[in-house]
XYZ file of C-alpha atoms in Angstrom:
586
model
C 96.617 141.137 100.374
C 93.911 138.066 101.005
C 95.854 134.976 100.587
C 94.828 132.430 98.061
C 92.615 129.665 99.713
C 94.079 126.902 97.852
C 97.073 127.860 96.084
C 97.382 125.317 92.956
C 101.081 125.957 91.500
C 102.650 125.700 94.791
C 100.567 122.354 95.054
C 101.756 121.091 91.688
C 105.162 122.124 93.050
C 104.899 119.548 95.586
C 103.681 117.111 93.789
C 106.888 116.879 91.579
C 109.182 115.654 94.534
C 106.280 112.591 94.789
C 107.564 111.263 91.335
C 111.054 109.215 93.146
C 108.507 107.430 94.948
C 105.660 107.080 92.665
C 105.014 103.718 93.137
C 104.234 104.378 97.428
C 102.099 107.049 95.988
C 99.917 104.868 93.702
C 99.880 102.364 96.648
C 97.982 104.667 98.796
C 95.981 105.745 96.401
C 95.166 101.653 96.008
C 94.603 101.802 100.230
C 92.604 104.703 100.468
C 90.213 102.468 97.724
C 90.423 99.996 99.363
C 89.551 101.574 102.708
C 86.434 103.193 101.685
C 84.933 100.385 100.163
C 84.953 98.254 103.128
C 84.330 100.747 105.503
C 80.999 101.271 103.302
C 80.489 97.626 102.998
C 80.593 97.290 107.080
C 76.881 99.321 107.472
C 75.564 97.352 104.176
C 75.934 94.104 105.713
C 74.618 95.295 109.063
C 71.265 96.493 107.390
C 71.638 92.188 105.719
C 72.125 90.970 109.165
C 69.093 93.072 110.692
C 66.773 92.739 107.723
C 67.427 89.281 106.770
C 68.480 86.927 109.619
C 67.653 88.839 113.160
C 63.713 89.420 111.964
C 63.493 85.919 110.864
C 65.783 84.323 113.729
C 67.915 82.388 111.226
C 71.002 81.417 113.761
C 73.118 80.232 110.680
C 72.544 83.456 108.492
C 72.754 85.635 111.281
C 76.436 83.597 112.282
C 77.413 83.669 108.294
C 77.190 87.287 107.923
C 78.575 88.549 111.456
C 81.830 86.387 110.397
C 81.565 87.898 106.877
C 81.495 91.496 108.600
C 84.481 90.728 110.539
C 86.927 89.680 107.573
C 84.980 93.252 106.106
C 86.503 95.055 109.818
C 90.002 93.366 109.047
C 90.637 94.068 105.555
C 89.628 97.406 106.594
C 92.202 97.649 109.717
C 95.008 96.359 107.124
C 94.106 99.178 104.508
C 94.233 101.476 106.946
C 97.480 100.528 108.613
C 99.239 100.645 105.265
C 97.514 103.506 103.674
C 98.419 105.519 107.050
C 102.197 104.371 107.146
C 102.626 105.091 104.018
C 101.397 108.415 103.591
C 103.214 109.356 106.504
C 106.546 107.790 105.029
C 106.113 109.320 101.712
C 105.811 112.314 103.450
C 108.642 112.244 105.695
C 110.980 111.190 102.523
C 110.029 114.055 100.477
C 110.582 116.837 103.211
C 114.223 114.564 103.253
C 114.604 115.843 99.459
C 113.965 119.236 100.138
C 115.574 119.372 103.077
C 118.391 118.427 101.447
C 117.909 120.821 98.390
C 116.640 123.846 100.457
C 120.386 123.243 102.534
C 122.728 122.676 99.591
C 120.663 126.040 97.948
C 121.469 127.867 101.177
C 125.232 127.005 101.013
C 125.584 128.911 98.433
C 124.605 132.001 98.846
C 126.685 135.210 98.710
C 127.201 136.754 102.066
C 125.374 139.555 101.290
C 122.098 137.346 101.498
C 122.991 136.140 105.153
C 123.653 139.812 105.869
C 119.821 140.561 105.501
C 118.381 137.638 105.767
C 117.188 136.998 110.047
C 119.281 133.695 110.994
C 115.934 132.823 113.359
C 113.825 133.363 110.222
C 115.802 130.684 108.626
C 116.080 128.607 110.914
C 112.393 127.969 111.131
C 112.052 127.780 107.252
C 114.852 124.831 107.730
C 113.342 122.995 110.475
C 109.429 123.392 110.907
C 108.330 125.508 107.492
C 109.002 121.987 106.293
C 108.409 119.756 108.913
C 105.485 121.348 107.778
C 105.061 120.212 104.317
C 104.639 116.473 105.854
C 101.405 117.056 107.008
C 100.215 118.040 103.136
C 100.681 113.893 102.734
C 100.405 112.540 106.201
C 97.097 114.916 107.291
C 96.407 116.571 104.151
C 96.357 115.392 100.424
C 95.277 111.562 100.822
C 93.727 111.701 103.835
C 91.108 114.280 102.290
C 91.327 111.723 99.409
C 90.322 108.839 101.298
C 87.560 110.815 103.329
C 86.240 112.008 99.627
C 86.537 108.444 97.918
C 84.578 107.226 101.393
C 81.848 109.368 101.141
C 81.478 108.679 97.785
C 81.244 104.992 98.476
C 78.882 105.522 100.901
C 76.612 107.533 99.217
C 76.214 105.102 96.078
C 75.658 102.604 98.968
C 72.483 105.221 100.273
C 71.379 105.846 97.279
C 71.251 101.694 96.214
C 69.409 101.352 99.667
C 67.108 103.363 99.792
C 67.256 106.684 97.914
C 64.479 109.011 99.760
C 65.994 108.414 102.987
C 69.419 109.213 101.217
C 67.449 112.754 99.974
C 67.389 114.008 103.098
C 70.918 113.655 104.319
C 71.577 115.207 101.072
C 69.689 118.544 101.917
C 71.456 118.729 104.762
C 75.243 118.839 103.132
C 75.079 121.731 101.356
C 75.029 123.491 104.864
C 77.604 122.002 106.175
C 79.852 122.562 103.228
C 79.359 126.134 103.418
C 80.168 126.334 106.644
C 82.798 124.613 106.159
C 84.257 126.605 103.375
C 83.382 129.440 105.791
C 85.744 128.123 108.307
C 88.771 127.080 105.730
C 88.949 130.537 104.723
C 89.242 131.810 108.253
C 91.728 129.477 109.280
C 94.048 129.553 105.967
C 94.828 133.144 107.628
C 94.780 132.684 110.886
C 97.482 129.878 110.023
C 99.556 132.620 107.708
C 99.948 134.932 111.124
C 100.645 131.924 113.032
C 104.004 130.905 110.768
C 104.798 134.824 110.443
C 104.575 134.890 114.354
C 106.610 131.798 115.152
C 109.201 132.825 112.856
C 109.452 136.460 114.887
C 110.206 134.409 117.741
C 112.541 132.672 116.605
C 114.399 134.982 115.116
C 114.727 136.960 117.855
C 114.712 133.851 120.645
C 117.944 133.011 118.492
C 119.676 136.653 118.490
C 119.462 137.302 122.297
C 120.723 133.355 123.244
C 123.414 134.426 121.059
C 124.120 137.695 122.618
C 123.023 136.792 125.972
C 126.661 138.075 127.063
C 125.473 141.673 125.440
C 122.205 141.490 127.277
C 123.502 140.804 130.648
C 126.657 143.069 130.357
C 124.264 146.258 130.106
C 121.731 145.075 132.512
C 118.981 144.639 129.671
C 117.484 141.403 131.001
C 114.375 143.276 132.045
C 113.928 145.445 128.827
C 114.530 142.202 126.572
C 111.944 139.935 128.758
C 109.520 142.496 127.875
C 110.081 142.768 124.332
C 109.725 138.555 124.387
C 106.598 139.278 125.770
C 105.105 141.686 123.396
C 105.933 139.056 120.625
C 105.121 135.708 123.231
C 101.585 138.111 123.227
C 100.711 138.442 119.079
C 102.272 134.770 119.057
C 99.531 133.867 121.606
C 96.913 135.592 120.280
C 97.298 134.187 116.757
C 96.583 130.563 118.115
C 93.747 131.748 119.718
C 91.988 132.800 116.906
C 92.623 129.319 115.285
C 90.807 128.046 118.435
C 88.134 130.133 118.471
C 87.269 128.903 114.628
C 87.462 125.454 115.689
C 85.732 125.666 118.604
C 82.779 127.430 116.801
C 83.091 125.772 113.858
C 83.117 121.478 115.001
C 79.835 121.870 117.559
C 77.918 123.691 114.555
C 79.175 120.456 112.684
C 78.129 118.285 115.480
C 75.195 119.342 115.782
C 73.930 119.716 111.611
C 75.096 115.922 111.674
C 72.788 114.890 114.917
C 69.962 116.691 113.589
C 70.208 115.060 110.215
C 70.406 111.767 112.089
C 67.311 112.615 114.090
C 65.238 113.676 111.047
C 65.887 110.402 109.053
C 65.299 108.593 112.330
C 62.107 110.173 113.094
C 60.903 110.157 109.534
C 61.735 106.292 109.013
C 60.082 105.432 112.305
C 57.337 107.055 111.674
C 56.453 105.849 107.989
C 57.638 102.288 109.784
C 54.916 102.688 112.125
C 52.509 103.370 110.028
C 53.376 100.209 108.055
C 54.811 101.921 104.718
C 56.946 99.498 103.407
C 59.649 102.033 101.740
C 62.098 101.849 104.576
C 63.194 98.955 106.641
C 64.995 98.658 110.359
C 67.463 97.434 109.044
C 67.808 100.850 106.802
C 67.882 102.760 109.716
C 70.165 100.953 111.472
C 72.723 101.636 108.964
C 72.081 105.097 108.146
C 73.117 105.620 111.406
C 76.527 104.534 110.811
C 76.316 105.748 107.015
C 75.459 109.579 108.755
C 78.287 109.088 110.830
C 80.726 107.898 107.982
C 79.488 110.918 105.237
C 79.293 113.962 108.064
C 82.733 113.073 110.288
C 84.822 113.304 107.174
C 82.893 116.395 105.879
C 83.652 118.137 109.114
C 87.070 116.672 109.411
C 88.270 117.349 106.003
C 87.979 121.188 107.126
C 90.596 120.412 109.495
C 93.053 118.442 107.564
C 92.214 121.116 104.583
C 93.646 123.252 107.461
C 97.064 121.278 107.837
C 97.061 120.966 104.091
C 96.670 124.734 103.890
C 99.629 125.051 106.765
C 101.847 122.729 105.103
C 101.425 124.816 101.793
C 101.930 128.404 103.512
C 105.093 126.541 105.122
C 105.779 124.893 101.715
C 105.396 128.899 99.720
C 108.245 130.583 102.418
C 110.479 127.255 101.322
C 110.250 127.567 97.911
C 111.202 131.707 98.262
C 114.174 130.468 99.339
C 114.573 128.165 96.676
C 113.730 130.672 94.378
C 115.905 132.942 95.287
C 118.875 134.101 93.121
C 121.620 135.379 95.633
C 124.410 132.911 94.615
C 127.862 133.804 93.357
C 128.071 133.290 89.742
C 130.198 130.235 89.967
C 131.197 130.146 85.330
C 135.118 129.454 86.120
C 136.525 126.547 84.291
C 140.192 127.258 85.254
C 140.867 124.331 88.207
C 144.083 125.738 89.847
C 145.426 122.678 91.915
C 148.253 125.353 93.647
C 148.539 129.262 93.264
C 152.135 130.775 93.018
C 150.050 133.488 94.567
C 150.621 136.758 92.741
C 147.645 139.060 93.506
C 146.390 142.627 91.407
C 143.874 144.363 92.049
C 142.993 146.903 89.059
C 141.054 149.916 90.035
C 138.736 148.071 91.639
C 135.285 149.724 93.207
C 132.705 147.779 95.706
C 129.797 149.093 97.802
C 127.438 147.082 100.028
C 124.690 149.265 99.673
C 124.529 150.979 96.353
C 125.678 154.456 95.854
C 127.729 154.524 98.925
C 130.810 152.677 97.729
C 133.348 151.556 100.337
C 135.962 150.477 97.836
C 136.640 153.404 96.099
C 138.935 152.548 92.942
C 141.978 150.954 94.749
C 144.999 149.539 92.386
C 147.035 147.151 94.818
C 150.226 144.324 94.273
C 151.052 141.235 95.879
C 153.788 139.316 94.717
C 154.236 135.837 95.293
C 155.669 134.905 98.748
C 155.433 138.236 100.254
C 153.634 139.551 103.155
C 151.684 142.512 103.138
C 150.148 144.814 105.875
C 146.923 146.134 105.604
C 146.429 149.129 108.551
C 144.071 151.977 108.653
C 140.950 152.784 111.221
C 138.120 150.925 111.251
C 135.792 150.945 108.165
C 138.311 152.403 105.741
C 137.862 148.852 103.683
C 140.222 146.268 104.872
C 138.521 143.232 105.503
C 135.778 144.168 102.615
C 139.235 143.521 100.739
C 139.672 139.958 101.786
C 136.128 139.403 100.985
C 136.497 140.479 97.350
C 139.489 138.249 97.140
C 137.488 134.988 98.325
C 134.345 136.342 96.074
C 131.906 136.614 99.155
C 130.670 139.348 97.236
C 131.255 140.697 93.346
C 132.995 144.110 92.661
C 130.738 146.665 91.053
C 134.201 147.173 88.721
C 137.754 146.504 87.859
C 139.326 143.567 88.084
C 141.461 141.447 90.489
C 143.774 138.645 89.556
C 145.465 135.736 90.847
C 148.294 134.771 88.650
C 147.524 136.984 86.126
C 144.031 135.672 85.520
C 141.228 137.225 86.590
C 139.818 135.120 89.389
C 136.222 134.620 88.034
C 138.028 132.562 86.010
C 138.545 129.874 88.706
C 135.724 128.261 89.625
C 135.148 129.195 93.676
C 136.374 125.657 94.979
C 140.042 126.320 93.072
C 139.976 130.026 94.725
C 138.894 129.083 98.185
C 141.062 125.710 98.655
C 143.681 127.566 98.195
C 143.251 130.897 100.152
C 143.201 130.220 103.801
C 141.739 133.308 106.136
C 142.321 133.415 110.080
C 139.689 135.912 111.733
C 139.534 138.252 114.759
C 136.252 136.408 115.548
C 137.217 132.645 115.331
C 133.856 130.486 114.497
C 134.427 126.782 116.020
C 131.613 124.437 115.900
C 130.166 122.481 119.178
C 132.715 119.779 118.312
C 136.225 117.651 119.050
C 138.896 120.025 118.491
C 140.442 117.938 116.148
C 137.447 117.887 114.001
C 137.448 121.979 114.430
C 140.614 121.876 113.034
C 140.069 119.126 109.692
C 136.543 120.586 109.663
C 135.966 116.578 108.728
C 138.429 116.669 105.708
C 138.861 112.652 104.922
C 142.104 113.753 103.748
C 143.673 115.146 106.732
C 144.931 112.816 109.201
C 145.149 112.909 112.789
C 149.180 112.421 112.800
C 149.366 115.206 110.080
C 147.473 117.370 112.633
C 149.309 116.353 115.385
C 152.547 117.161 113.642
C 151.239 120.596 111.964
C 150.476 121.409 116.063
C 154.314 120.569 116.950
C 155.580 122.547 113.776
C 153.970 125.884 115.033
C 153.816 125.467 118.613
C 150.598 124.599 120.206
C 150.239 121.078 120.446
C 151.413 121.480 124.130
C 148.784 123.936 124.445
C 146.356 121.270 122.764
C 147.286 118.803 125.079
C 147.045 120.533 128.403
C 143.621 120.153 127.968
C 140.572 117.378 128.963
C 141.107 114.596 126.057
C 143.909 116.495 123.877
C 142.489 116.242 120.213
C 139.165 114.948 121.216
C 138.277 118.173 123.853
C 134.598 119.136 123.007
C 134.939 122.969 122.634
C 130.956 123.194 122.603
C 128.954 125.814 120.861
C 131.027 128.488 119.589
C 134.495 126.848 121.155
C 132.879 128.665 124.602
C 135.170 126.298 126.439
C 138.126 128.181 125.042
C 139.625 131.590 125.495
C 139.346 134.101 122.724
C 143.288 132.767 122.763
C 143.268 129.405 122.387
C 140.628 129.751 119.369
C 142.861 131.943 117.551
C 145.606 129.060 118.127
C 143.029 126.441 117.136
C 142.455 129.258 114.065
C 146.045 129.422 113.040
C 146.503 125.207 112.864
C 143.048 124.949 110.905
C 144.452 127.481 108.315
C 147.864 125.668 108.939
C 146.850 121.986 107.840
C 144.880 123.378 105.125
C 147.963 124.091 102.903
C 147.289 127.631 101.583
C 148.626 129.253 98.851
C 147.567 132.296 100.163
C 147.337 133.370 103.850
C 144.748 136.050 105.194
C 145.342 137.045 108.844
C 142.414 139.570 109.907
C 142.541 140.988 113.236
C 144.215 137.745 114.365
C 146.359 139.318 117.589
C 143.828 142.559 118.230
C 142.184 140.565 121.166
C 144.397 138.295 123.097
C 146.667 138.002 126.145
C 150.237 138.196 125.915
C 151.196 134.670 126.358
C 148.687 133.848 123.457
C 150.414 136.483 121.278
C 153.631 134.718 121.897
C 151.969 131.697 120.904
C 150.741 133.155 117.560
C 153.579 135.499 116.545
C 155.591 132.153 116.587
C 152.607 130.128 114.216
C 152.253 133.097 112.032
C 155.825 132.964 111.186
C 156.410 129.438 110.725
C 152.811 129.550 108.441
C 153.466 132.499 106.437
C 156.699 131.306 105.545
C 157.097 130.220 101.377
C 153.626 131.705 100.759
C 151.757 134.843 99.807
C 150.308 136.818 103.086
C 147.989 139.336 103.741
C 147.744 140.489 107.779
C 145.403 143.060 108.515
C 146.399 144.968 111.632
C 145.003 146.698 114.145
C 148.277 146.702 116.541
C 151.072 147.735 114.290
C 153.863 146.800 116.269
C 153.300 143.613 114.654
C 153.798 143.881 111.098
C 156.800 145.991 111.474
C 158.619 143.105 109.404
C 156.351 143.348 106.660
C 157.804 143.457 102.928
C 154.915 145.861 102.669
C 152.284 147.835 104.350
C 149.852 149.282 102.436
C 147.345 152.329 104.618
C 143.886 153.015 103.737
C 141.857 155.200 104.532
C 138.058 155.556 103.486
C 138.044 153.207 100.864
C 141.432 154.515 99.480
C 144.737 153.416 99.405
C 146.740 156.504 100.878
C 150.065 155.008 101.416
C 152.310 151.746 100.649
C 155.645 151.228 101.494
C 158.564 149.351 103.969
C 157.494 150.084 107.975
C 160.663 152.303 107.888
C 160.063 154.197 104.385
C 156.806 154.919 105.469
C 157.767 156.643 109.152
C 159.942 158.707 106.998
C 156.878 160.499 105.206
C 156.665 163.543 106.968
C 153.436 164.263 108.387
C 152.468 160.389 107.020
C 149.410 158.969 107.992
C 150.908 155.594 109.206
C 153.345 157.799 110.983
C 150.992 159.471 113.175
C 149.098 156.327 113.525
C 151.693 154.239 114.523
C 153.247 156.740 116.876
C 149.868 157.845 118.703
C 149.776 153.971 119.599
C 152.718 153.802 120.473
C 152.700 156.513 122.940
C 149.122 155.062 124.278
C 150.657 151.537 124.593
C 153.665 153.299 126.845
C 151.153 155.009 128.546
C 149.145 152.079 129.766
């Protein structure tokens, strides 16, 4: 599919975010005016100067109207310093708004967009798609005004001069224009491969810095630098194209302008010499400027038509985001300011991808202040269980119910302030540790943290290290062991103040001293409030009030850890006694 060469509801789109600033955008409308009448009025008075005072050697004249022509080349300087700052700046405050907008929409999303969506992919829609959309003010829209109000100007000018002269210039623009129009079309799809190609790269630039650990381990570095290469290559390849069209199409320009310029000089010598009185020297003097100021922006406006057309193709992938429908439908009214964190779920059914359901009808019962144990092998459905609970993604039917209400009655900020989760896979950010732990919550002191640490245990642990509190973890808390995050985990979900506690996975992954560390926190945590641990090493959750076993999207068991070791044949028997005997074993 061709794309469109000027796409006019996306460019309407735009224009709405210019209405905050509406009166910047009628002042450079007022500069670009401004701009092209001077910069017409500069060869007028030059053909004045040549005609009237240089021929007749009139000092005073010649003096008057070089001084006029410099407040002209002033004025003109000052139009063009404002009209250029502030296109750029209305520019550069709109991509602000939708910035903003594009971020906030992106927040949220249901997980099961970020599940599909390439994290590179939107990354570049983020950062240059509209970087991107600058350039439509800056490069595009006004300067294509201003080159179109100029050679208007200019050619009322020719025509009020002397209009045969002006006749032959004009025979010469229709070429150029359809060259021109030639070339936009090109380029509007070379430009479309270009963005398509820079976002391949960096969607997969940002997956293998990622899992550069992955790529390493199994000795892939080779395999991966060639894939980079294959996509470096189309990446390449698309720029080149844009430079071939520009390279063939600004010489043709060039030289369709100098010939023009040649034929009016030529033909206005000529009839000059010959003593026909149509045309002057003066005329020719300042149709070679007027040439100059009707064919450059003719020629140039192909190329900001170009950034125009970029900044639109950037502006189209933006708005698909901001079209996009993916969100959670946030309709609760009920504002819960503390759960007493009794939890139902009521043959309730989820699947990821439809038709292959990996919640298969389960009825489950937390009362308030208990913890439960959630075992079974991997993919049987017990973390898609904690998602369902914070609504990262909708059930395709039952119900499940906090309190006895049915929790799309809360609105999502009631449910997730007061449900705290601790993952295997802690996420810090490249920040203080202190700030990992608030994640910038105003109302979370430093003292309260400090005495949250002592309460569970690790504030020794916090600080043994570089600058206590204030210890960069960078990206990803790399500075950290897998550990030390989970104890970093446990205080974040500690100062928080849950009424509910997840734990998935938390211990699966960590040294011994660590799990000291954390059996201690999740203790003192858990304690007074509802908790859900999912468990991979069930030697911890022996003191559970319950354990509940799935298996394939089922639940297959529930029970006390003794009442279920006396099923006979049980599946959490077997399980729990195969790892025990491989545990002895190692």
């Amino acid at each position: 599919m061709r794309a469109k060469a000027f796409d006019t509801k996306v460019f309407k789109r735009i224009l709405e975010y210019t209405k905050p600033y509406q009166w910047r955008f009628n002042g450079v409308i007022v500069f670009a005016v401004s701009l092209s009448v001077f910069a017409a009025l500069r060869p007028y008075l030059l053909k004045q100067t040549v005609d009237g005072y240089l021929k007749t050697h009139d000092a005073k004249g010649l003096l008057f109207y070089v001084t006029i022509m410099g407040i002209v080349l002033l004025m003109e300087v000052f139009s063009q310093f404002y009209f250029v700052f502030w296109a750029n700046w209305l520019g550069q405050d709109i991509v602000k708004d939708i910035r903003i907008k594009l971020f906030k929409h992106m927040l949220s999303f249901r997980m099961k967009y970020y599940d599909n969506a390439p994290v590179g992919q939107l990354v570049t829609r983020s950062v240059s798609d509209i970087e991107a959309i600058a350039k439509i003010f800056s490069q595009g829209l006004f300067m294509i005004t201003s080159d179109l109000m100029k050679m208007g100007v200019v050619m009322i000018f020719m025509f009020y001069m002397n209009w045969k002269l002006t006749w032959i210039v004009i025979v010469a623009m229709p070429v150029l224009v359809f060259i021109t129009r030639i070339f936009q079309r090109k380029m509007q799809l070379a430009f479309e491969e270009v963005r398509t190609q820079i976002a391949n790269m960096n969607t997969f630039v940002q997956e293998r810095v990622t899992g550069m650990k992955i790529v390493q381990l199994f000795n892939r570095e080779a395999i991966e630098a060639d894939k980079f290469s294959q996509i470096n290559d189309k990446h390449n390849k698309a720029w080149i194209k844009t430079i071939l069209y520009n390279s063939i199409f600004f010489p043709i320009a060039d030289i369709i302008s100098s010939l023009t310029l040649g034929i009016v000089v030529l033909y206005g010598g000529i009839k000059i010499l010959n003593g026909d009185h149509f045309t002057t020297f003066g005329d020719l003097f300042s149709y070679t400027m007027f040439i100059g100021m009707l064919f450059n922006p003719l020629r140039q406006i192909a190329d900001k038509f170009n950034e125009m057309q970029m900044g639109m193709i950037a502006a189209n992938r933006v708005f698909d985001i901001l079209d996009t429908k993916d969100q959670i439908q946030d309709t609760g009214i009920i504002e819960a300011p503390i759960f007493e964190g009794n939890i139902q779920f009521k043959r309730v059914h989820f699947s990821y991808i439809e038709n292959e359901e990996i919640i298969k009808g389960i009825n489950l019962e937390v009362k308030a202040g208990q913890t439960i144990a959630i075992v079974g092998a991997t993919g049987a459905g017990k973390s898609t269980i904690i998602n369902l609970l914070n609504r990262f993604y909708e059930i395709s039917s039952g119900t499940i119910c906090i309190d006895g209400k049915n929790i799309n009655e809360y609105s999502l900020s009631s449910i997730r302030k007061q449900i705290a989760v601790v993952l295997q896979d802690v996420f810090l950010f490249a920040d203080t540790i202190l700030n990992n732990i608030t994640l910038n919550n105003p109302n979370i002191s430093r003292e309260e943290v400090i005495l949250a640490a002592k309460k569970i245990g690790v504030h020794e642990f916090i600080m043994s290290l570089p600058n206590g509190y204030d210890y960069n973890v960078k990206e990803r808390g790399v500075m950290l062991s897998s550990g030390q995050r989970q104890l970093i985990a446990f205080l974040r979900a500690y100062v928080s103040n849950p009424s509910i506690l997840i734990l998935d996975e938390a211990t699966s992954s960590i040294d011994t001293h660590s799990e000291e560390l954390i059996q201690r926190a999740t203790e003192k945590i858990t304690m007074g409030r509802t908790s859900i641990v999912i468990a991979h090493r069930l030697a911890t959750i022996v003191n559970a009030n319950k354990i509940v076993v799935m298996d394939k999207g089922l639940i297959v068991e529930e029970g006390s850890h003794f009442e279920l070791l006396n099923i006979e044949g049980g599946f959490y028997k077997n399980l729990y006694y195969s790892q025990f005997l491989v545990e002895n074993n190692s």
